[in-house]
Amino acid sequence: YNPYTEIGRLSSSLNTMLSHIEKAFEVQKNSEVKMRRFVGDASHELRTPLVSIRGYSELYRQGALQTDEAVATAMSRIEAESKRMGQLIEDLLTLARIDERREAENKPLDLLNIAIDAAQDAFATAPDREVVVVGLQDDEEPGSAPIVGDESRIRQVIANLMTNAIRYTPAGTPLEIAVGSDVSESGQQISRIQVRDHGPGIHGDEKQKVFERFYRADSSRTRETGGTGLGLSIVAGIVQQHEGTVEVLETPGGGATFSLDFPLQTEVPSSTGSLRA
Ligand code: ADP
């Protein structure tokens, strides 16, 4: 028994413990600051439409809206602002649910089916757009891309990306949804889905920033387009929950490509719908 080696061993494990504790506190401190900022941003975003709703209704009550036209304008502003509040609350609830990891399903899905449905849905909302489902490479057909996850959340991810692709690109420009399986740079088998547009694209540090909560690229430009600034943070949250990754690339010839990778699902679903090892 050597007390010196024992002390050395103890102090080194104490050191390791301390650095773990420090790290834990750092994480906590960070998330506390982030949480406070998030709550602040959320109340600010909710207060803005509320202030204008209150303003218009006060004008009405005071009899300051003297023509039918002025009343009609005020009413349609109130309607638009309350819709905006509704969308914000909806998005905030979605984010809260993702954060809590509640009610997430874990079922085998194929991103190919989701891509085909998303292309059809886009035709209903934006009939002027050509939306095609393509393969990952130019000379490839769209391929099966099996994953395990929560179907309605994955559908929401693709719907958010499609809404943005339609919203932030010129009318009439085509969109592509590329889907298939591939091998990642680290050699892992992955299922990949990409939403490609031919708009202005996303450049420099905005490639990271667009995933932050409430971030909107050019507020004067985007304010009119009616988003909440939460769509892509919902995308990032859901993708992370599925152990996937999301990044923004440049579409060849110009535009934004949102590229999502998920672990490829290789297990065969059993007849009961649960997974076999
Ligand atoms: P929202 O669309 O509600 O503003 P998002 O989180 O969905 O919020 O997007 C954040 C910002 O990223 C948008 O305000 C827009 O400036 C930018 N953006 C998103 N998608 C695209 C796209 N396909 N092309 C160009 N810019 C985009």
Coordinates of C-alpha atoms and ligand atoms in Angstrom, one line a residue:
Y1 CA 0.0 0.0 0.0
N2 CA 1.5 3.3 -1.0
P3 CA -0.3 6.4 0.3
Y4 CA 1.3 8.6 -2.3
T5 CA 0.0 6.7 -5.3
E6 CA -3.4 6.4 -3.5
I7 CA -3.5 10.2 -3.1
G8 CA -2.4 10.7 -6.7
R9 CA -5.2 8.4 -7.9
L10 CA -7.8 10.1 -5.7
S11 CA -6.8 13.6 -6.8
S12 CA -6.8 12.7 -10.4
S13 CA -10.3 11.2 -10.1
L14 CA -11.4 14.3 -8.1
N15 CA -10.1 16.4 -11.0
T16 CA -12.1 14.4 -13.5
M17 CA -15.2 14.8 -11.3
L18 CA -14.7 18.5 -11.0
S19 CA -14.3 19.0 -14.7
H20 CA -17.5 17.0 -15.3
I21 CA -19.3 19.2 -12.8
E22 CA -18.0 22.4 -14.4
K23 CA -19.1 21.1 -17.8
A24 CA -22.6 20.3 -16.4
F25 CA -22.9 23.8 -14.9
E26 CA -21.7 25.4 -18.2
V27 CA -24.4 23.5 -20.1
Q28 CA -27.0 24.5 -17.5
K29 CA -25.9 28.2 -17.6
N30 CA -26.0 28.2 -21.4
S31 CA -29.4 26.7 -21.6
E32 CA -30.7 29.0 -18.9
V33 CA -29.5 32.1 -20.9
K34 CA -30.9 30.6 -24.1
M35 CA -34.2 29.8 -22.4
R36 CA -34.5 33.4 -21.0
R37 CA -33.8 34.8 -24.4
F38 CA -36.3 32.5 -26.0
V39 CA -39.1 33.4 -23.6
G40 CA -38.2 37.1 -24.2
D41 CA -38.3 36.7 -28.0
A42 CA -41.5 34.7 -27.8
S43 CA -43.3 37.4 -25.8
H44 CA -42.0 40.1 -28.0
E45 CA -43.2 38.3 -31.1
L46 CA -46.7 37.7 -29.5
R47 CA -46.9 41.3 -28.2
T48 CA -46.4 42.9 -31.6
P49 CA -49.6 41.6 -33.3
L50 CA -51.5 42.1 -30.0
V51 CA -50.5 45.8 -29.9
S52 CA -51.8 46.3 -33.4
I53 CA -55.1 44.4 -32.7
R54 CA -55.6 46.5 -29.6
G55 CA -54.8 49.7 -31.5
Y56 CA -57.3 49.0 -34.3
S57 CA -60.1 48.1 -31.9
E58 CA -59.5 51.2 -29.8
L59 CA -59.7 53.3 -33.0
Y60 CA -63.0 51.6 -33.8
R61 CA -64.4 52.1 -30.3
Q62 CA -63.5 55.8 -30.3
G63 CA -65.3 56.3 -33.6
A64 CA -62.1 57.3 -35.3
L65 CA -62.7 55.1 -38.3
Q66 CA -65.0 57.3 -40.2
T67 CA -65.4 55.6 -43.5
D68 CA -66.6 52.0 -44.3
E69 CA -63.3 51.6 -46.1
A70 CA -61.3 52.5 -43.0
V71 CA -63.4 50.0 -40.9
A72 CA -62.9 47.3 -43.5
T73 CA -59.1 47.9 -43.5
A74 CA -58.9 47.8 -39.7
M75 CA -60.9 44.6 -39.6
S76 CA -58.7 42.8 -42.2
R77 CA -55.6 43.9 -40.2
I78 CA -57.1 42.5 -37.0
E79 CA -57.9 39.3 -38.9
A80 CA -54.4 39.0 -40.3
E81 CA -52.7 39.8 -37.0
S82 CA -54.8 37.3 -35.1
K83 CA -53.9 34.7 -37.7
R84 CA -50.3 35.5 -37.1
M85 CA -50.7 35.1 -33.4
G86 CA -52.4 31.8 -33.9
Q87 CA -49.6 30.5 -36.1
L88 CA -47.0 31.7 -33.5
I89 CA -48.8 29.9 -30.7
E90 CA -49.1 26.7 -32.9
D91 CA -45.3 26.8 -33.6
L92 CA -44.4 27.5 -30.0
L93 CA -46.4 24.5 -28.9
T94 CA -44.8 22.3 -31.5
L95 CA -41.3 23.4 -30.3
A96 CA -42.3 22.8 -26.7
R97 CA -43.5 19.3 -27.6
I98 CA -40.2 18.5 -29.5
D99 CA -38.2 19.8 -26.5
E100 CA -40.1 17.5 -24.1
R101 CA -39.6 14.6 -26.5
R102 CA -43.2 13.7 -25.7
E103 CA -45.4 11.4 -27.7
A104 CA -42.8 10.7 -30.4
E105 CA -43.5 7.6 -32.5
N106 CA -40.9 5.2 -33.7
K107 CA -42.1 3.4 -36.8
P108 CA -40.5 2.3 -40.0
L109 CA -41.1 4.9 -42.8
D110 CA -39.9 5.5 -46.3
L111 CA -38.9 9.1 -47.2
L112 CA -39.7 8.3 -50.8
N113 CA -43.5 8.1 -49.9
I114 CA -43.2 11.3 -48.0
A115 CA -41.5 13.0 -50.9
I116 CA -44.2 11.9 -53.3
D117 CA -47.0 13.1 -51.0
A118 CA -45.2 16.5 -50.4
A119 CA -45.0 17.1 -54.2
Q120 CA -48.7 16.4 -54.5
D121 CA -49.5 18.7 -51.5
A122 CA -47.5 21.5 -53.1
F123 CA -49.6 21.2 -56.3
A124 CA -52.7 21.9 -54.2
T125 CA -51.2 25.0 -52.5
A126 CA -49.0 26.4 -55.3
P127 CA -50.4 25.1 -58.7
D128 CA -48.0 27.4 -60.6
R129 CA -45.0 25.4 -59.3
E130 CA -43.5 22.5 -61.1
V131 CA -42.4 20.1 -58.3
V132 CA -40.6 16.9 -59.3
V133 CA -39.3 14.0 -57.2
V134 CA -35.8 13.1 -58.5
G135 CA -32.9 10.9 -57.6
L136 CA -30.0 12.1 -55.5
Q137 CA -27.6 12.1 -58.5
D138 CA -28.5 13.4 -62.0
D139 CA -28.5 10.0 -63.6
E140 CA -30.4 8.3 -60.8
E141 CA -34.1 7.5 -60.2
P142 CA -35.7 8.5 -56.9
G143 CA -34.9 5.7 -54.5
S144 CA -36.3 4.1 -51.4
A145 CA -35.0 5.8 -48.2
P146 CA -36.1 3.8 -45.2
I147 CA -35.9 5.4 -41.7
V148 CA -37.4 4.9 -38.3
G149 CA -39.3 7.7 -36.8
D150 CA -42.4 9.8 -36.2
E151 CA -44.3 10.0 -39.5
S152 CA -46.3 13.2 -38.7
R153 CA -43.2 15.0 -37.5
I154 CA -41.1 14.0 -40.6
R155 CA -44.0 15.1 -42.8
Q156 CA -44.0 18.4 -40.9
V157 CA -40.3 18.8 -41.6
I158 CA -40.7 18.4 -45.3
A159 CA -43.9 20.6 -45.3
N160 CA -41.9 23.4 -43.6
L161 CA -39.1 23.2 -46.1
M162 CA -41.6 23.2 -49.0
T163 CA -43.5 26.2 -47.6
N164 CA -40.2 28.1 -47.4
A165 CA -39.1 27.0 -50.8
I166 CA -42.3 28.4 -52.2
R167 CA -42.3 31.5 -50.1
Y168 CA -38.8 32.7 -50.6
T169 CA -38.3 32.0 -54.4
P170 CA -39.8 33.7 -57.4
A171 CA -43.3 32.6 -58.6
G172 CA -43.1 29.9 -61.3
T173 CA -39.5 28.7 -60.5
P174 CA -39.5 24.9 -60.2
L175 CA -38.7 22.8 -57.1
E176 CA -37.2 19.4 -56.7
I177 CA -37.4 16.9 -53.9
A178 CA -34.4 14.5 -54.2
V179 CA -34.6 11.2 -52.3
G180 CA -32.6 8.0 -52.0
S181 CA -30.0 6.2 -49.9
D182 CA -26.3 6.9 -49.8
V183 CA -23.1 6.4 -47.8
S184 CA -22.1 9.4 -45.7
E185 CA -18.6 10.8 -45.5
S186 CA -18.0 8.8 -42.3
G187 CA -19.0 5.6 -44.1
Q188 CA -22.5 5.3 -42.5
Q189 CA -25.4 4.1 -44.5
I190 CA -27.9 6.9 -44.7
S191 CA -31.3 7.8 -46.1
R192 CA -31.3 11.3 -47.6
I193 CA -33.9 13.7 -48.7
Q194 CA -33.3 17.2 -50.2
V195 CA -35.6 20.1 -51.0
R196 CA -34.0 22.1 -53.8
D197 CA -35.1 25.5 -55.0
H198 CA -33.8 28.0 -57.5
G199 CA -34.3 31.2 -55.5
P200 CA -31.8 33.6 -54.0
G201 CA -30.2 30.9 -51.9
I202 CA -28.7 31.2 -48.4
H203 CA -25.1 32.3 -48.0
G204 CA -22.3 32.7 -45.5
D205 CA -23.1 32.6 -41.8
E206 CA -26.8 32.6 -42.6
K207 CA -26.5 28.9 -43.4
Q208 CA -26.3 28.3 -39.6
K209 CA -28.3 31.3 -38.4
V210 CA -31.5 30.4 -40.3
F211 CA -32.0 27.4 -37.9
E212 CA -32.1 29.7 -34.8
R213 CA -35.4 30.4 -33.2
F214 CA -37.0 33.6 -34.5
Y215 CA -34.2 34.3 -37.0
R216 CA -35.4 35.8 -40.2
A217 CA -32.8 36.7 -42.9
D218 CA -33.9 40.2 -43.9
S219 CA -36.7 41.3 -41.7
S220 CA -37.9 44.0 -43.9
R221 CA -38.2 41.5 -46.8
T222 CA -39.5 38.6 -44.8
R223 CA -41.9 40.4 -42.5
E224 CA -44.5 40.7 -45.3
T225 CA -44.3 37.0 -46.1
G226 CA -46.1 35.9 -43.0
G227 CA -43.7 33.4 -41.4
T228 CA -42.9 33.2 -37.7
G229 CA -39.1 32.6 -37.8
L230 CA -39.7 29.3 -36.1
G231 CA -40.1 27.0 -39.2
L232 CA -36.5 26.0 -39.5
S233 CA -35.8 25.6 -35.8
I234 CA -38.7 23.1 -35.7
V235 CA -37.0 21.3 -38.7
A236 CA -33.7 21.3 -36.8
G237 CA -35.3 20.0 -33.6
I238 CA -37.2 17.2 -35.3
V239 CA -34.2 16.1 -37.3
Q240 CA -32.0 16.1 -34.2
Q241 CA -34.6 14.0 -32.4
H242 CA -34.3 11.4 -35.2
E243 CA -30.5 11.4 -34.9
G244 CA -30.3 13.0 -38.3
T245 CA -28.5 16.0 -39.7
V246 CA -29.6 19.0 -41.7
E247 CA -27.6 21.5 -43.7
V248 CA -28.0 24.1 -46.3
L249 CA -26.2 23.7 -49.6
E250 CA -26.1 25.6 -52.9
T251 CA -28.4 24.2 -55.6
P252 CA -26.3 23.8 -58.8
G253 CA -27.0 26.9 -60.9
G254 CA -28.1 28.9 -57.8
G255 CA -30.7 28.5 -55.0
A256 CA -31.0 26.8 -51.7
T257 CA -30.9 23.0 -51.1
F258 CA -31.9 21.7 -47.7
S259 CA -30.2 18.4 -47.3
L260 CA -31.3 15.9 -44.6
D261 CA -29.6 12.7 -43.6
F262 CA -31.0 10.0 -41.3
P263 CA -29.6 6.7 -40.3
L264 CA -30.8 4.1 -42.9
Q265 CA -33.2 1.7 -41.4
T266 CA -32.2 -1.9 -42.3
E267 CA -34.3 -4.0 -39.9
V268 CA -37.3 -5.7 -41.4
P269 CA -40.6 -4.8 -39.7
S270 CA -42.3 -7.8 -38.2
S271 CA -45.9 -8.6 -38.8
T272 CA -46.9 -6.9 -35.6
G273 CA -45.4 -3.6 -36.8
S274 CA -42.7 -3.6 -34.1
L275 CA -39.0 -4.0 -35.0
R276 CA -37.1 -7.2 -35.2
A277 CA -33.4 -7.0 -34.1
Ligands
ADP1 P1 -39.9 32.0 -41.4 O1 -40.0 31.4 -42.8 O2 -41.1 31.9 -40.7 O3 -39.3 33.4 -41.4 P2 -37.9 29.9 -41.0 O4 -37.3 29.5 -39.7 O5 -38.7 28.9 -41.7 O6 -38.8 31.2 -40.5 O7 -36.8 30.6 -41.9 C1 -35.9 31.5 -41.4 C2 -35.4 32.4 -42.5 O8 -34.6 31.7 -43.4 C3 -36.5 33.0 -43.4 O9 -37.0 34.2 -42.8 C4 -35.8 33.3 -44.7 O10 -35.1 34.6 -44.6 C5 -34.7 32.2 -44.7 N1 -35.1 31.1 -45.7 C6 -35.7 30.0 -45.3 N2 -35.9 29.2 -46.4 C7 -35.3 29.8 -47.4 C8 -35.1 29.5 -48.9 N3 -35.6 28.3 -49.4 N4 -34.5 30.4 -49.6 C9 -34.0 31.6 -49.1 N5 -34.2 31.9 -47.8 C10 -34.8 31.1 -47.0

